[in-house]
Tab-separated table of C-alpha atoms and ligand atoms in Angstrom:
chain	number	residue	atom	x	y	z
A	1	MET	CA	-13.083	25.013	14.980
A	2	LYS	CA	-10.165	25.299	17.458
A	3	LEU	CA	-6.646	24.991	16.523
A	4	ARG	CA	-3.805	24.067	18.776
A	5	PHE	CA	0.009	23.521	17.853
A	6	TYR	CA	3.161	22.823	19.578
A	7	PRO	CA	6.740	22.270	18.664
A	8	TYR	CA	8.170	18.760	18.807
A	9	THR	CA	11.693	17.237	18.003
A	10	LEU	CA	11.869	13.781	16.311
A	11	GLU	CA	14.861	12.013	17.623
A	12	LEU	CA	16.423	9.696	15.017
A	13	ARG	CA	17.564	6.280	15.788
A	14	HIS	CA	20.678	6.714	13.518
A	15	ALA	CA	22.410	9.769	12.304
A	16	PHE	CA	20.771	10.249	8.725
A	17	THR	CA	23.390	11.130	6.094
A	18	LEU	CA	22.257	12.291	2.687
A	19	ALA	CA	24.357	13.416	-0.414
A	20	THR	CA	24.196	16.868	0.986
A	21	SER	CA	23.586	16.854	4.870
A	22	SER	CA	23.678	14.778	8.055
A	23	ARG	CA	21.514	15.172	11.287
A	24	THR	CA	20.261	13.325	14.350
A	25	SER	CA	16.992	15.017	14.826
A	26	THR	CA	14.104	16.680	12.802
A	27	PRO	CA	12.099	19.628	13.953
A	28	ALA	CA	8.444	19.249	13.711
A	29	MET	CA	5.188	21.041	14.597
A	30	MET	CA	2.284	18.981	15.877
A	31	VAL	CA	-1.263	20.363	15.126
A	32	GLU	CA	-4.641	19.525	16.592
A	33	VAL	CA	-8.038	20.924	15.361
A	34	GLU	CA	-11.050	20.453	17.640
A	35	ARG	CA	-14.790	20.839	17.041
A	36	ASP	CA	-17.861	18.965	18.483
A	37	GLY	CA	-15.643	17.112	20.837
A	38	VAL	CA	-13.698	15.426	17.923
A	39	ILE	CA	-9.918	16.056	17.620
A	40	GLY	CA	-8.104	15.928	14.346
A	41	TYR	CA	-4.325	15.358	14.480
A	42	GLY	CA	-1.772	16.868	11.975
A	43	GLU	CA	1.976	17.091	11.626
A	44	ALA	CA	4.704	19.214	9.843
A	45	ALA	CA	8.137	17.603	9.665
A	46	MET	CA	10.621	19.934	8.587
A	47	PRO	CA	14.230	18.777	7.659
A	48	PRO	CA	16.215	21.941	7.908
A	49	TYR	CA	17.473	21.890	4.327
A	50	LEU	CA	14.045	22.389	3.031
A	51	GLY	CA	13.754	25.942	4.702
A	52	GLU	CA	10.945	25.600	7.022
A	53	SER	CA	11.328	25.746	10.867
A	54	GLN	CA	9.232	25.587	14.027
A	55	GLU	CA	9.294	29.446	13.852
A	56	THR	CA	8.127	29.700	10.340
A	57	ALA	CA	5.328	27.076	10.898
A	58	ALA	CA	4.107	28.874	14.022
A	59	ALA	CA	4.043	32.176	12.308
A	60	PHE	CA	2.094	30.605	9.286
A	61	LEU	CA	-0.389	28.677	11.635
A	62	SER	CA	-1.128	31.928	13.369
A	63	LYS	CA	-2.175	33.536	10.186
A	64	VAL	CA	-5.220	31.265	9.731
A	65	ASP	CA	-8.438	32.768	10.870
A	66	TRP	CA	-10.363	29.787	12.109
A	67	ASP	CA	-13.540	31.856	12.930
A	68	LYS	CA	-13.942	32.743	9.264
A	69	LEU	CA	-13.643	29.069	7.955
A	70	PRO	CA	-16.682	27.506	6.572
A	71	ASP	CA	-18.045	24.061	7.430
A	72	PRO	CA	-14.888	22.117	8.044
A	73	PHE	CA	-16.181	19.353	5.513
A	74	GLN	CA	-15.642	21.855	2.737
A	75	LEU	CA	-11.862	20.904	2.283
A	76	GLU	CA	-12.174	22.121	-1.311
A	77	GLU	CA	-12.778	25.615	0.001
A	78	ILE	CA	-10.663	25.686	2.978
A	79	LEU	CA	-7.340	24.198	1.797
A	80	PRO	CA	-7.012	26.267	-1.290
A	81	ALA	CA	-7.661	29.445	0.804
A	82	ILE	CA	-5.069	28.372	3.379
A	83	ASP	CA	-2.586	27.649	0.486
A	84	ALA	CA	-3.190	31.151	-0.791
A	85	LEU	CA	-2.335	32.977	2.585
A	86	ALA	CA	1.364	32.923	1.590
A	87	PRO	CA	3.666	31.159	-0.870
A	88	GLY	CA	5.869	28.327	0.440
A	89	HIS	CA	5.244	26.773	3.960
A	90	PRO	CA	4.226	23.359	2.389
A	91	ALA	CA	4.921	21.278	5.719
A	92	ALA	CA	2.765	23.783	7.640
A	93	LYS	CA	0.037	23.663	5.235
A	94	ALA	CA	0.238	19.852	5.256
A	95	ALA	CA	-0.222	19.843	8.977
A	96	ILE	CA	-3.504	21.578	8.652
A	97	ASP	CA	-4.477	19.471	5.749
A	98	ILE	CA	-3.759	16.263	7.636
A	99	ALA	CA	-5.574	17.360	10.759
A	100	LEU	CA	-8.755	18.511	8.879
A	101	HIS	CA	-8.737	15.158	6.903
A	102	ASP	CA	-8.346	13.302	10.249
A	103	TRP	CA	-11.316	15.348	11.732
A	104	VAL	CA	-13.706	14.939	8.674
A	105	GLY	CA	-12.851	11.100	8.637
A	106	LYS	CA	-13.628	10.680	12.376
A	107	LYS	CA	-16.840	12.587	11.883
A	108	CYS	CA	-17.818	10.269	9.036
A	109	GLY	CA	-16.690	7.249	11.033
A	110	ALA	CA	-14.542	5.999	8.362
A	111	PRO	CA	-10.782	5.858	7.387
A	112	TRP	CA	-9.740	7.922	4.296
A	113	PHE	CA	-8.847	4.887	2.287
A	114	ARG	CA	-12.521	3.813	2.503
A	115	LEU	CA	-13.787	7.460	1.653
A	116	TRP	CA	-11.627	7.374	-1.367
A	117	GLY	CA	-12.873	3.864	-2.398
A	118	LEU	CA	-9.593	2.050	-2.098
A	119	ASP	CA	-8.862	-1.508	-1.235
A	120	ALA	CA	-6.502	-1.613	1.760
A	121	THR	CA	-5.158	-5.057	0.830
A	122	LYS	CA	-3.550	-3.396	-2.263
A	123	ALA	CA	-1.323	-1.229	0.028
A	124	PRO	CA	2.156	-1.866	-1.353
A	125	VAL	CA	5.410	-3.078	0.401
A	126	THR	CA	7.519	-0.226	1.854
A	127	SER	CA	11.198	0.079	1.325
A	128	PHE	CA	13.465	0.686	4.349
A	129	THR	CA	16.082	3.366	3.949
A	130	ILE	CA	19.723	3.032	4.595
A	131	GLY	CA	21.795	6.304	4.693
A	132	ILE	CA	25.235	6.856	3.485
A	133	ASP	CA	27.643	5.308	5.778
A	134	LEU	CA	30.819	3.052	6.159
A	135	PRO	CA	30.560	-0.469	4.752
A	136	ASP	CA	30.529	-2.186	8.191
A	137	VAL	CA	27.577	0.126	9.330
A	138	VAL	CA	25.753	-0.407	6.000
A	139	ARG	CA	26.125	-4.224	6.479
A	140	GLN	CA	24.689	-3.868	10.054
A	141	LYS	CA	21.764	-1.692	9.036
A	142	THR	CA	20.927	-4.188	6.193
A	143	ARG	CA	20.791	-7.091	8.617
A	144	GLU	CA	18.520	-4.829	10.894
A	145	ALA	CA	16.162	-4.343	7.936
A	146	GLU	CA	15.442	-8.096	7.549
A	147	ALA	CA	11.752	-7.621	7.804
A	148	TYR	CA	11.603	-5.384	4.692
A	149	LYS	CA	11.221	-6.707	1.131
A	150	ILE	CA	12.950	-3.676	-0.564
A	151	ILE	CA	16.097	-1.717	0.697
A	152	LYS	CA	16.341	1.924	-0.362
A	153	VAL	CA	19.803	3.280	-0.371
A	154	LYS	CA	20.938	6.850	-0.446
A	155	LEU	CA	23.821	7.333	-2.982
A	156	GLY	CA	25.380	10.428	-4.520
A	157	ARG	CA	28.763	10.486	-2.909
A	158	GLU	CA	32.160	8.938	-3.913
A	159	ASN	CA	31.443	5.579	-2.102
A	160	ASP	CA	28.396	4.713	-4.069
A	161	ARG	CA	29.677	1.358	-5.318
A	162	ALA	CA	30.957	0.446	-1.953
A	163	MET	CA	27.515	1.077	-0.490
A	164	ILE	CA	25.837	-1.261	-3.023
A	165	ALA	CA	28.577	-3.886	-2.493
A	166	ALA	CA	28.029	-3.793	1.353
A	167	ILE	CA	24.305	-4.356	0.969
A	168	ARG	CA	24.979	-7.162	-1.526
A	169	ASP	CA	27.255	-8.846	1.049
A	170	VAL	CA	24.174	-9.360	3.211
A	171	THR	CA	21.092	-9.599	0.918
A	172	ASP	CA	19.833	-10.130	-2.561
A	173	LYS	CA	16.657	-8.278	-2.062
A	174	PRO	CA	15.617	-5.603	-4.569
A	175	ILE	CA	17.194	-2.107	-4.038
A	176	THR	CA	15.954	1.148	-4.927
A	177	VAL	CA	18.501	4.046	-5.229
A	178	ASP	CA	18.184	7.620	-4.310
A	179	ALA	CA	20.948	9.758	-5.550
A	180	ASN	CA	19.400	13.039	-4.035
A	181	GLN	CA	20.692	14.980	-6.949
A	182	GLY	CA	24.255	13.798	-6.210
A	183	TRP	CA	25.332	13.016	-9.877
A	184	THR	CA	26.297	16.029	-11.969
A	185	GLN	CA	27.874	14.381	-14.987
A	186	ARG	CA	25.492	12.691	-17.205
A	187	ASP	CA	27.940	10.249	-18.733
A	188	GLU	CA	29.111	9.183	-15.347
A	189	ALA	CA	25.451	8.932	-14.142
A	190	LEU	CA	24.698	6.746	-17.011
A	191	ARG	CA	27.599	4.299	-16.305
A	192	MET	CA	26.642	4.262	-12.714
A	193	ILE	CA	22.949	3.378	-13.588
A	194	GLU	CA	24.149	0.700	-16.008
A	195	TRP	CA	26.292	-0.753	-13.125
A	196	LEU	CA	23.303	-0.696	-10.808
A	197	ALA	CA	20.986	-2.172	-13.388
A	198	VAL	CA	22.896	-5.464	-13.270
A	199	ARG	CA	22.860	-5.570	-9.410
A	200	GLY	CA	19.075	-5.936	-8.719
A	201	VAL	CA	18.184	-2.157	-8.519
A	202	LEU	CA	14.594	-1.414	-9.408
A	203	PHE	CA	14.826	2.396	-10.205
A	204	VAL	CA	16.826	5.514	-9.435
A	205	GLU	CA	15.377	8.499	-7.644
A	206	GLN	CA	16.551	12.028	-8.588
A	207	PRO	CA	19.891	11.114	-10.346
A	208	MET	CA	20.816	14.663	-11.150
A	209	PRO	CA	20.308	18.237	-9.800
A	210	ARG	CA	16.796	19.572	-10.542
A	211	ALA	CA	18.240	22.370	-12.571
A	212	GLN	CA	19.807	19.816	-15.035
A	213	ARG	CA	16.429	18.985	-16.696
A	214	ALA	CA	17.849	18.527	-20.265
A	215	ASP	CA	20.634	16.243	-18.915
A	216	THR	CA	18.100	14.244	-17.027
A	217	ALA	CA	15.980	13.742	-20.180
A	218	TRP	CA	19.208	12.718	-21.998
A	219	LEU	CA	19.801	10.172	-19.264
A	220	ARG	CA	16.265	8.979	-19.361
A	221	GLU	CA	16.536	8.153	-23.094
A	222	ARG	CA	19.533	5.873	-22.388
A	223	SER	CA	18.796	4.602	-18.917
A	224	PRO	CA	18.128	0.891	-18.459
A	225	LEU	CA	16.349	1.760	-15.055
A	226	PRO	CA	13.310	4.079	-14.545
A	227	LEU	CA	14.135	7.578	-13.257
A	228	ILE	CA	11.843	8.979	-10.500
A	229	ALA	CA	11.567	12.759	-9.773
A	230	ASP	CA	11.761	13.753	-6.092
A	231	GLU	CA	13.544	17.186	-5.663
A	232	SER	CA	12.235	17.963	-9.269
A	233	CYS	CA	8.538	17.281	-8.166
A	234	GLN	CA	7.245	19.361	-5.430
A	235	ARG	CA	3.598	20.191	-6.134
A	236	LEU	CA	0.696	19.398	-8.576
A	237	THR	CA	1.851	22.275	-10.936
A	238	ASP	CA	5.262	20.571	-11.484
A	239	VAL	CA	3.911	17.137	-12.681
A	240	ALA	CA	3.021	17.822	-16.347
A	241	ALA	CA	6.364	19.032	-17.313
A	242	LEU	CA	8.162	16.004	-16.016
A	243	ARG	CA	6.664	13.697	-18.741
A	244	GLY	CA	9.626	12.949	-20.989
A	245	VAL	CA	12.098	13.901	-18.239
A	246	PHE	CA	11.321	11.216	-15.725
A	247	ASP	CA	9.462	7.941	-15.770
A	248	GLY	CA	7.661	8.703	-12.495
A	249	ILE	CA	7.270	10.945	-9.495
A	250	SER	CA	7.746	10.819	-5.726
A	251	ILE	CA	5.145	12.398	-3.747
A	252	LYS	CA	5.616	13.525	-0.166
A	253	LEU	CA	2.860	15.292	1.981
A	254	MET	CA	5.375	17.576	3.366
A	255	LYS	CA	6.294	18.864	-0.165
A	256	CYS	CA	2.963	19.136	-1.684
A	257	THR	CA	0.867	20.658	1.079
A	258	GLY	CA	-0.959	17.406	2.168
A	259	LEU	CA	-3.372	14.708	1.227
A	260	ARG	CA	-5.783	16.659	-1.011
A	261	GLU	CA	-2.921	17.763	-3.421
A	262	ALA	CA	-1.234	14.373	-3.078
A	263	HIS	CA	-4.338	12.588	-4.229
A	264	GLN	CA	-4.713	15.053	-7.246
A	265	MET	CA	-1.064	14.395	-8.059
A	266	ILE	CA	-1.522	10.733	-8.146
A	267	LEU	CA	-4.531	11.089	-10.495
A	268	LEU	CA	-2.616	13.452	-12.782
A	269	ALA	CA	0.472	11.275	-12.853
A	270	ARG	CA	-1.520	8.368	-13.853
A	271	ALA	CA	-3.250	10.254	-16.573
A	272	LEU	CA	0.139	11.164	-17.885
A	273	GLY	CA	1.550	7.595	-17.799
A	274	LEU	CA	3.912	8.292	-15.017
A	275	LYS	CA	4.703	5.865	-12.204
A	276	VAL	CA	4.009	6.948	-8.642
A	277	MET	CA	6.045	6.619	-5.515
A	278	LEU	CA	4.797	7.768	-2.059
A	279	GLY	CA	7.682	8.978	0.120
A	280	CYS	CA	8.150	10.698	3.585
A	281	MET	CA	10.501	12.606	5.615
A	282	THR	CA	11.265	11.343	9.119
A	283	GLU	CA	7.773	11.831	10.534
A	284	THR	CA	5.718	10.263	13.373
A	285	SER	CA	2.946	7.860	12.722
A	286	CYS	CA	0.584	10.846	12.243
A	287	ALA	CA	1.839	12.009	8.775
A	288	ILE	CA	2.986	8.477	7.892
A	289	SER	CA	-0.483	7.053	8.563
A	290	ALA	CA	-2.044	9.927	6.511
A	291	ALA	CA	0.147	9.084	3.581
A	292	ALA	CA	-0.541	5.415	3.946
A	293	GLN	CA	-4.287	6.072	3.264
A	294	LEU	CA	-3.236	6.940	-0.331
A	295	SER	CA	-0.836	3.924	-0.640
A	296	PRO	CA	-3.265	1.450	-2.509
A	297	LEU	CA	-3.123	3.843	-5.380
A	298	VAL	CA	0.695	3.910	-5.973
A	299	ASP	CA	3.380	1.644	-7.422
A	300	TRP	CA	5.963	1.962	-4.720
A	301	ALA	CA	5.905	3.201	-1.197
A	302	ASP	CA	8.887	4.508	0.929
A	303	LEU	CA	6.925	5.115	4.168
A	304	ASP	CA	9.461	4.084	6.867
A	305	GLY	CA	9.687	7.601	8.490
A	306	ALA	CA	8.121	6.681	11.820
A	307	LEU	CA	10.461	3.603	12.054
A	308	LEU	CA	13.537	5.922	11.933
A	309	ILE	CA	12.505	7.918	15.153
A	310	LYS	CA	12.792	6.959	18.747
A	311	ASN	CA	9.791	9.044	20.125
A	312	ASP	CA	6.696	8.406	17.955
A	313	LEU	CA	3.654	10.033	19.477
A	314	PHE	CA	0.997	7.989	17.800
A	315	ASP	CA	0.079	4.431	16.925
A	316	GLY	CA	-1.218	4.130	13.307
A	317	ALA	CA	-0.390	2.354	10.092
A	318	ARG	CA	1.986	-0.441	10.746
A	319	ILE	CA	4.487	-2.316	8.491
A	320	ILE	CA	3.851	-6.028	8.730
A	321	GLU	CA	6.359	-8.335	6.902
A	322	GLY	CA	7.461	-5.200	4.826
A	323	LYS	CA	3.874	-4.386	3.734
A	324	ILE	CA	1.909	-1.406	4.832
A	325	SER	CA	-1.007	-2.378	7.118
A	326	LEU	CA	-3.876	0.170	7.285
A	327	PRO	CA	-5.754	0.139	10.513
A	328	ASN	CA	-9.600	0.124	10.363
A	329	ARG	CA	-9.800	3.343	12.351
A	330	PRO	CA	-11.595	6.534	11.288
A	331	GLY	CA	-9.799	9.441	9.847
A	332	ILE	CA	-6.144	9.018	9.143
A	333	GLY	CA	-6.201	5.852	11.461
A	334	ILE	CA	-4.216	6.960	14.460
A	335	VAL	CA	-4.535	7.098	18.215
A	336	LYS	CA	-2.311	9.188	20.428
A	337	ARG	CA	-0.008	7.182	22.675
A	338	THR	CA	-0.313	8.009	26.421
B	401	LIG	MG1	14.409	11.262	-2.412
């Protein structure tokens, strides 16, 4: 197996503002594995606030001794061994996981949704994300999101009610809210959620900081809306302890090291009675199409990451009338644009 990787910068269509940061690009590392004339593609997308960079990804990818790896079909041997090379580096690990899944699927001549036994027509609608902004910009972005059935809005600052009001000026579509840990007072968080609940909001993602687990459990007892863990849920080992604190989890390939672990997290969450949302970073259609292979298994998807960038390198899963459409191509379902 040959491994190649190169840095790539994802250029965002709009500056992306969250409760804690704002940026116009996302650093990424693109990965290719090749054997028997078949190339598998992978990607690490690394928003800076998560601590990985093109330098850390290159350093991690250089650690993998590809000559020592067994048959590349043995993902259950290879991926835990790569995970054990160093703690952290979830996006770099995801890039390898995605590339190997793509390669194996192409060798089998089947997309992963078929290898997992899933019905592609059950892929959910995806929400379209609107960052924190001034009311005029929010109204404009909401109009641009006309094709989407669900609007996801980033809250967690002082203008939360104005953001929701601006969207409601334009549309009565369901809204999902991501507070990105922005509410630190549980009483205020509860009042905010009660206000949202009568304005067509479906659920609230990560209302409070991950360290405030007891406050979040208090909030969940009283909240009229389901609470979904994002920053509180990174990997498989986090999931069991979230029962009783949240109603569901958000899974992202870049947090959990890729498709293998994401699949396991979905199964565990289901066994624990937790809802599942599949999310993303700003990513090309490589990582988005990989995640989309799992989407028939989840309750909600937030897989708009490739729509938020100007320089997508791949054609893959599409969003058609707001719904994820999985191409009938092998592997993760992508072709490189030329
Ligand atoms: Mg989130």
